[in-house]
mmCIF file of C-alpha atoms in Angstrom:
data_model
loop_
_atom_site.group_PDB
_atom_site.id
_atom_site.type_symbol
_atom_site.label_atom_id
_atom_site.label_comp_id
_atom_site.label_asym_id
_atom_site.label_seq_id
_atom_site.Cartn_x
_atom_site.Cartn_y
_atom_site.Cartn_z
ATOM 1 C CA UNK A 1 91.120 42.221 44.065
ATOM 2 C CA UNK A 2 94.415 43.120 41.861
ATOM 3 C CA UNK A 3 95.677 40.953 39.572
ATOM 4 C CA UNK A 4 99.581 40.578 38.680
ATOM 5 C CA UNK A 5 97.776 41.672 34.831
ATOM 6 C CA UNK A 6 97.082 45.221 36.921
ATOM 7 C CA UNK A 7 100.693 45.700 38.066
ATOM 8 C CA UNK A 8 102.334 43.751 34.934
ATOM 9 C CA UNK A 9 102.135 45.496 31.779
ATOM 10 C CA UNK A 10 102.210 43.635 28.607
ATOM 11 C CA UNK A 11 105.561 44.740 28.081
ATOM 12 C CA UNK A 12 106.887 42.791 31.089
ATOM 13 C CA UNK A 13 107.483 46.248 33.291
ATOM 14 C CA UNK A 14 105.738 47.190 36.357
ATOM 15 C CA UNK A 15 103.110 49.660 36.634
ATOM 16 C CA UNK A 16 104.649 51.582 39.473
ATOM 17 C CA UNK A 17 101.732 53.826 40.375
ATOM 18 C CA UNK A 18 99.650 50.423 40.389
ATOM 19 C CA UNK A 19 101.786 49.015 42.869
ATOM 20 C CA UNK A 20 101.898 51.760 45.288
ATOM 21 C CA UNK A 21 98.518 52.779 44.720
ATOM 22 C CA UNK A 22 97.367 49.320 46.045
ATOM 23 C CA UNK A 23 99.817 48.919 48.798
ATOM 24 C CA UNK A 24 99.240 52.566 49.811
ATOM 25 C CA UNK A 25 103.624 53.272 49.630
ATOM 26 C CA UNK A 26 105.463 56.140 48.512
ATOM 27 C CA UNK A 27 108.170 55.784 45.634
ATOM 28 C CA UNK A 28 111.128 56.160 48.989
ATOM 29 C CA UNK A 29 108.976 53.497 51.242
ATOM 30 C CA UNK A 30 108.923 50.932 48.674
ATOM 31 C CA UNK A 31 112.496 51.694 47.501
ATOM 32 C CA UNK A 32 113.400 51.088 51.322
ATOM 33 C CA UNK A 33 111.343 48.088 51.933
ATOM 34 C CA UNK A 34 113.161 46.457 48.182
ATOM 35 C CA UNK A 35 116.613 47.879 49.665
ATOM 36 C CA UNK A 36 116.835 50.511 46.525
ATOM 37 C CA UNK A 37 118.120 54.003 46.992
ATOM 38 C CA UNK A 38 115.744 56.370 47.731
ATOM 39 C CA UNK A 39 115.941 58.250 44.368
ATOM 40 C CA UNK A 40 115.686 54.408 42.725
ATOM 41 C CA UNK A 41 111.955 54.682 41.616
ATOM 42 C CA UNK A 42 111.929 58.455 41.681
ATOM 43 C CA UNK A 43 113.033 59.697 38.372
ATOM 44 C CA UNK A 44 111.743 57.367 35.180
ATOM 45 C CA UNK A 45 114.628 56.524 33.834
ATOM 46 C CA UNK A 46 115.671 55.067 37.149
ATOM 47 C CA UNK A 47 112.242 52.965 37.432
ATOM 48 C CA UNK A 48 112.468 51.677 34.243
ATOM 49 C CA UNK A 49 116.152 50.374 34.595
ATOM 50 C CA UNK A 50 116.387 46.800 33.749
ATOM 51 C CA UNK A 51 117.708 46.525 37.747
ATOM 52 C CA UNK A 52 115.035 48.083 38.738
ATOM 53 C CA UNK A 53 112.519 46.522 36.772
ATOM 54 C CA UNK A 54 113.442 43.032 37.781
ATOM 55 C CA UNK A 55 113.480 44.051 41.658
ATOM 56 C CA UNK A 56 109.786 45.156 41.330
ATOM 57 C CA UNK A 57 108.925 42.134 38.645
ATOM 58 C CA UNK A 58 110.493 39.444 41.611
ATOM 59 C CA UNK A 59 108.665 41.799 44.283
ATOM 60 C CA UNK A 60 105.004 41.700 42.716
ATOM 61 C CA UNK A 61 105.562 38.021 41.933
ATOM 62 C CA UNK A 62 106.311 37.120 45.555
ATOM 63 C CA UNK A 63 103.178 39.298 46.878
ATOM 64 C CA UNK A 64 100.930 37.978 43.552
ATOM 65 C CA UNK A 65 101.648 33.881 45.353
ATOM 66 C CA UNK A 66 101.210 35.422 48.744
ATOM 67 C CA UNK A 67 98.114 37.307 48.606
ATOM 68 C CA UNK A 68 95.659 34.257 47.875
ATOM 69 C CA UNK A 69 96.419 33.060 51.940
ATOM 70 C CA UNK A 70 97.431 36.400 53.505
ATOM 71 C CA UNK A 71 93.866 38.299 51.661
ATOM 72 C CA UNK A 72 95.061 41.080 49.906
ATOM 73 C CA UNK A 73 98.212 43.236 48.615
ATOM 74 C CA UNK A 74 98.729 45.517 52.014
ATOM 75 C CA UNK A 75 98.122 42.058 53.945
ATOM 76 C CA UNK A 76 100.830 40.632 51.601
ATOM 77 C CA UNK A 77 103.263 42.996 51.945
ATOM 78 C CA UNK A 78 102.988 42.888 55.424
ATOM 79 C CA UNK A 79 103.926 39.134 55.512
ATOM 80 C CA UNK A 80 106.680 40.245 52.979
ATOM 81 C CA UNK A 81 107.807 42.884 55.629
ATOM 82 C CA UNK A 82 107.318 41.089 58.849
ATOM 83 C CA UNK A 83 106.790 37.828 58.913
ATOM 84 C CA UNK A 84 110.168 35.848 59.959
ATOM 85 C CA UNK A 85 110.563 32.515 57.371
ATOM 86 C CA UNK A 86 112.236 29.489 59.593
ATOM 87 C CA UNK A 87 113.708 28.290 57.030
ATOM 88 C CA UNK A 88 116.018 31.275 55.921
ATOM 89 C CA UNK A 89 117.055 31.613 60.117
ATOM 90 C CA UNK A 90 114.340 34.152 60.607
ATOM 91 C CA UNK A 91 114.985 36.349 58.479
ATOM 92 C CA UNK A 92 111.712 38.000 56.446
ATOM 93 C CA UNK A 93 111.253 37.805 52.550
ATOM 94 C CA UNK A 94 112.261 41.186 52.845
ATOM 95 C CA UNK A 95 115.640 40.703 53.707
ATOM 96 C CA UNK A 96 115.907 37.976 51.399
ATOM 97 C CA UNK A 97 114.792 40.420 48.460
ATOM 98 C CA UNK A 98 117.581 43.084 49.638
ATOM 99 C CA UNK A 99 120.207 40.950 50.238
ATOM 100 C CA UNK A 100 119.444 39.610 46.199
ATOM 101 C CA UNK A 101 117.636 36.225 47.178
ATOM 102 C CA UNK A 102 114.647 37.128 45.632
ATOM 103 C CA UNK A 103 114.631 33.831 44.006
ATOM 104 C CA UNK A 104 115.020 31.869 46.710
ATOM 105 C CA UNK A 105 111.799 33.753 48.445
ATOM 106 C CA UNK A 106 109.883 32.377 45.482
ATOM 107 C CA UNK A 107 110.975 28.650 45.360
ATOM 108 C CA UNK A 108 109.968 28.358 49.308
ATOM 109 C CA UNK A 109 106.216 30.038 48.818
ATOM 110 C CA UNK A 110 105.803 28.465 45.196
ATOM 111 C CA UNK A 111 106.459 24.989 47.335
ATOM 112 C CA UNK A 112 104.243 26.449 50.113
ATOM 113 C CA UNK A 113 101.666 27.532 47.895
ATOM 114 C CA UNK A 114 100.780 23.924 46.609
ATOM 115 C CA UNK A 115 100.730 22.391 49.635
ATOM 116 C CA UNK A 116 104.645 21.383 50.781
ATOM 117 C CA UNK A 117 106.379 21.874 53.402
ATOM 118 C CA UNK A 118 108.805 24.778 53.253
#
């Protein structure tokens, strides 16, 4: 099973072709699923941005607190992608990441996660 060590360097930055390696993406379908321009992981000096760095850093963090009850990254991600949250009218983690309230995605499952109710 991946660890957040595997897709966080020591350095603090996200090991890109970790990340889509395990969730089987492309650079363009993760930049779309984040709400990043297409080009956005492309090109290093794009993927190392600090912008871009902290999307993916929120991103793997969310997945990293979701995979021990959804059962692996893909599985993650998919909750990430699909599954609507009641508490934010619906609306998927996803959205919440694009639309900046990454943070917010990672109060509700860090309460979830031991045992609250979200």
């Amino acid at each position: 099973m991946m660890t957040a060590q595997d897709l966080i360097r020591p350095d603090g930055t996200v090991a890109l072709d970790a990340l889509l390696a395990g969730l089987g993406l492309t650079e363009a379908e993760l930049a779309l699923a984040l709400g990043m321009s297409q080009n956005s992981l492309a090109t290093p000096p794009r993927s190392i941005a600090l912008a871009s760095q902290r999307k993916l850093r929120d991103f793997v963090e969310i997945l990293m607190t979701v995979v021990p009850w959804a059962g692996s990254l893909p599985q993650a991600f998919d909750w990430f992608s699909t599954q609507p949250l009641a508490s934010f009218g619906n609306r998927t983690a996803a959205d919440l990441v694009r639309k900046g309230r990454a943070e917010a995605v990672k109060s509700h499952i860090s309460r979830i996660a031991i045992g609250e109710y979200a």
